[in-house]
Coordinates of C-alpha atoms and ligand atoms in Angstrom, one line a residue:
M1 CA -1.4 6.2 17.9
T2 CA 0.8 3.3 19.0
K3 CA 4.5 2.8 18.8
R4 CA 6.0 -0.4 20.3
P5 CA 9.6 -0.8 21.3
S6 CA 10.0 -3.9 19.3
F7 CA 9.0 -2.1 16.0
P8 CA 11.7 0.0 14.1
D9 CA 12.0 3.6 14.8
G10 CA 9.5 5.8 12.8
F11 CA 7.0 2.9 12.6
Q12 CA 3.4 3.9 13.6
V13 CA 0.1 2.3 13.3
L14 CA -3.0 4.5 13.6
P15 CA -5.7 2.2 14.5
E16 CA -9.0 2.8 12.7
Y17 CA -7.7 6.2 11.5
F18 CA -10.8 6.0 9.1
N19 CA -14.2 5.2 10.6
R20 CA -16.6 2.9 8.8
E21 CA -18.4 5.8 7.0
Q22 CA -15.1 7.1 5.5
Q23 CA -14.1 3.5 4.6
S24 CA -17.3 3.0 2.7
A25 CA -16.9 6.4 1.0
L26 CA -13.3 5.3 0.0
V27 CA -14.5 2.0 -1.4
T28 CA -17.2 3.7 -3.5
Q29 CA -14.3 5.9 -5.0
L30 CA -12.1 3.0 -5.4
R31 CA -14.8 1.2 -7.4
D32 CA -14.9 4.1 -9.8
I33 CA -11.0 4.3 -10.1
L34 CA -10.9 0.4 -10.9
V35 CA -13.4 0.9 -13.6
K36 CA -11.1 3.3 -15.4
A37 CA -7.9 1.6 -14.3
P38 CA -8.7 -2.1 -14.0
L39 CA -6.7 -4.4 -11.6
F40 CA -3.8 -6.0 -13.5
Q41 CA -1.8 -9.0 -12.7
P42 CA 1.8 -8.0 -11.9
V43 CA 4.6 -10.6 -12.4
M44 CA 8.0 -11.0 -10.8
P45 CA 10.8 -9.5 -12.9
K46 CA 13.0 -12.2 -14.8
T47 CA 11.0 -15.3 -13.5
G48 CA 7.6 -14.0 -14.7
K49 CA 6.0 -15.6 -11.6
A50 CA 2.6 -14.0 -10.9
F51 CA 2.0 -12.0 -7.7
S52 CA -0.8 -13.4 -5.6
V53 CA -2.2 -9.8 -5.3
R54 CA -3.7 -8.0 -8.2
M55 CA -2.9 -4.2 -8.6
S56 CA -4.0 -0.8 -9.9
N57 CA -2.9 2.7 -9.0
C58 CA -4.2 6.2 -8.8
G59 CA -2.2 9.5 -8.8
P60 CA 0.3 10.9 -11.3
L61 CA 2.5 7.7 -11.2
G62 CA 1.7 4.0 -10.7
W63 CA 4.0 1.3 -9.6
V64 CA 4.2 -1.7 -11.9
S65 CA 6.1 -4.9 -12.0
D66 CA 6.7 -7.0 -15.1
I67 CA 9.3 -9.3 -16.6
K68 CA 11.4 -6.2 -17.4
G69 CA 11.5 -5.1 -13.7
Y70 CA 9.9 -2.9 -11.1
R71 CA 9.2 0.9 -11.9
Y72 CA 6.9 3.9 -11.8
Q73 CA 5.1 4.9 -14.8
P74 CA 2.4 7.5 -15.8
L75 CA 0.2 5.0 -17.8
H76 CA -1.8 1.9 -17.0
P77 CA 0.1 -1.1 -18.5
T78 CA -2.9 -2.5 -20.3
T79 CA -5.2 0.4 -21.1
G80 CA -2.3 2.9 -21.9
E81 CA -4.4 5.6 -20.1
A82 CA -3.2 8.0 -17.4
W83 CA -4.0 6.7 -13.8
P84 CA -7.2 8.3 -12.2
D85 CA -6.6 11.1 -9.7
M86 CA -6.0 10.2 -6.1
P87 CA -9.1 10.7 -4.0
N88 CA -9.0 13.9 -1.8
I89 CA -9.4 11.9 1.4
L90 CA -6.0 10.3 0.7
L91 CA -4.3 13.7 0.0
E92 CA -5.7 14.9 3.3
L93 CA -4.5 11.8 5.2
W94 CA -1.0 12.5 3.8
K95 CA -1.2 16.2 4.7
D96 CA -2.3 15.2 8.3
V97 CA 0.4 12.5 8.9
A98 CA 3.3 14.0 6.9
P99 CA 2.6 17.8 6.8
D100 CA 6.3 18.5 5.9
A101 CA 6.6 16.0 3.0
P102 CA 6.1 16.8 -0.7
A103 CA 2.8 15.6 -2.0
P104 CA 2.5 11.9 -2.8
E105 CA 2.7 10.9 -6.4
A106 CA 1.5 7.4 -6.4
C107 CA -1.1 5.3 -4.6
L108 CA -0.7 1.7 -5.3
I109 CA -3.9 -0.4 -4.9
N110 CA -3.3 -3.9 -3.9
F111 CA -6.2 -6.3 -3.8
Y112 CA -5.8 -9.5 -1.7
Q113 CA -8.2 -12.4 -2.3
T114 CA -8.2 -14.6 0.8
T115 CA -5.2 -16.6 -0.1
A116 CA -3.0 -13.8 -1.2
K117 CA 0.0 -12.7 0.6
M118 CA 3.1 -10.4 0.1
G119 CA 6.6 -11.6 0.8
L120 CA 9.0 -9.5 3.0
H121 CA 10.4 -6.6 1.0
Q122 CA 11.7 -3.0 1.2
D123 CA 10.0 -0.1 -0.6
K124 CA 13.0 1.2 -2.5
D125 CA 11.9 2.0 -6.0
E126 CA 11.5 5.7 -5.2
D127 CA 14.1 8.5 -5.9
M128 CA 13.9 9.7 -2.3
F129 CA 13.3 8.2 1.1
E130 CA 12.7 11.4 3.2
A131 CA 9.1 11.2 2.7
P132 CA 7.3 8.3 4.6
V133 CA 5.3 5.5 3.1
I134 CA 1.6 5.7 4.3
S135 CA -0.7 2.8 3.8
V136 CA -4.3 2.1 4.4
S137 CA -6.0 -1.2 5.2
L138 CA -9.7 -1.9 4.1
G139 CA -11.8 -5.0 4.4
D140 CA -10.6 -8.2 5.9
T141 CA -7.9 -8.3 8.6
A142 CA -4.3 -9.1 7.7
T143 CA -1.2 -10.2 9.5
F144 CA 1.4 -7.7 8.8
R145 CA 5.1 -8.4 9.4
V146 CA 7.7 -5.8 10.0
G147 CA 11.6 -6.1 10.5
N148 CA 14.4 -3.8 10.3
T149 CA 16.5 -2.7 7.4
T150 CA 18.4 -6.0 7.2
R151 CA 17.3 -8.9 5.2
G152 CA 16.8 -12.0 7.5
G153 CA 16.8 -9.7 10.7
P154 CA 14.3 -10.2 13.5
T155 CA 10.6 -9.4 12.7
S156 CA 7.4 -8.8 14.7
S157 CA 3.9 -9.0 13.4
L158 CA 0.6 -7.4 14.2
R159 CA -2.9 -7.4 12.7
L160 CA -4.2 -4.8 10.6
T161 CA -8.0 -4.2 10.6
S162 CA -10.2 -2.1 8.2
G163 CA -9.5 1.5 8.6
D164 CA -6.0 1.2 10.1
V165 CA -3.1 3.3 8.7
V166 CA 0.5 2.3 8.8
V167 CA 3.3 4.8 8.6
L168 CA 6.9 3.8 7.7
A169 CA 8.8 7.0 8.4
G170 CA 12.4 7.7 9.6
E171 CA 14.4 4.5 10.1
S172 CA 11.4 2.4 9.4
R173 CA 11.1 3.9 5.8
L174 CA 13.4 1.2 4.5
A175 CA 12.3 -1.6 6.9
Y176 CA 11.5 -5.1 5.5
H177 CA 7.7 -5.6 5.7
G178 CA 5.0 -8.0 4.2
I179 CA 1.8 -9.6 4.6
D180 CA 1.8 -13.1 5.9
R181 CA -2.0 -13.9 5.5
V182 CA -5.4 -12.4 5.1
L183 CA -8.0 -13.5 7.7
P184 CA -11.2 -14.4 5.7
G185 CA -14.7 -13.3 6.9
T186 CA -13.2 -10.7 9.3
S187 CA -14.8 -7.6 7.8
T188 CA -18.2 -6.9 6.0
L189 CA -16.8 -3.8 4.3
L190 CA -16.2 -5.5 0.9
K191 CA -19.2 -7.3 -0.5
N192 CA -17.1 -10.3 -1.6
G193 CA -14.6 -10.3 1.1
G194 CA -10.8 -9.8 0.6
R195 CA -8.6 -6.9 1.5
I196 CA -7.5 -3.7 -0.2
N197 CA -4.3 -1.9 0.7
L198 CA -3.5 1.5 -0.5
T199 CA 0.1 2.4 -0.4
L200 CA 0.9 6.3 -0.8
R201 CA 4.4 7.2 -1.7
R202 CA 6.4 10.1 -2.9
V203 CA 8.4 9.0 -5.9
T204 CA 10.5 11.9 -7.3
S205 CA 12.9 14.1 -5.4
D206 CA 11.9 17.4 -7.0
Ligands
AKG1 O1 -0.7 -4.8 2.0 C1 0.0 -4.2 2.8 O2 -0.4 -3.8 3.9 C2 1.4 -3.9 2.4 C3 1.6 -3.5 0.8 C4 3.1 -3.3 0.6 O3 3.9 -3.4 1.4 C5 3.5 -2.8 -0.7 O4 2.5 -2.7 -1.5 O5 4.6 -2.4 -1.1
MN2 MN1 5.8 -2.5 0.7

């Protein structure tokens, strides 16, 4: 576990929390999930501009973004089916890192092809911010940028490699963060390259 002074309070990286075998097992489970809940193309509210990542979800709620806005919903936007269950290994991760927080309700699956990125943003569509946001990186290495809770404030960046876990807890729960770029060819985990990020969140306050 590393905590660097230039990062916001409560921000943690757990390097290679998942070993290669666990990462492969997780990818196998994700392939199953993505058959039932295919990746969809989110667009920005109002402008309709496509995100460069494609997404899906597992767990009781899923995060979606379309012309009407950002929100959590229990059904996949194109199949109309409930999201598949969250793999146990992710529920165990949550219990290990956040034993006192209520269970996660949403696991967003972001798929980054090599040119995809994610602009600086806060995760704030949830009804409660006491529980942390916990995320897992799989596949190609990415440059992650994190600042504080002020838009336009100072930021630092670090590389996330396959199996790494990021925790946004405490002050850092509402820190601005994003992905500057994915570094192609840096992992052999995913047959066709690219990066998967799994972001676990508690959504409701009860
Ligand atoms: O890909 C990542 O590591 C970050 C994803 C993220 O911040 C999000 O989906 O809200
Ligand atoms: Mn985020």
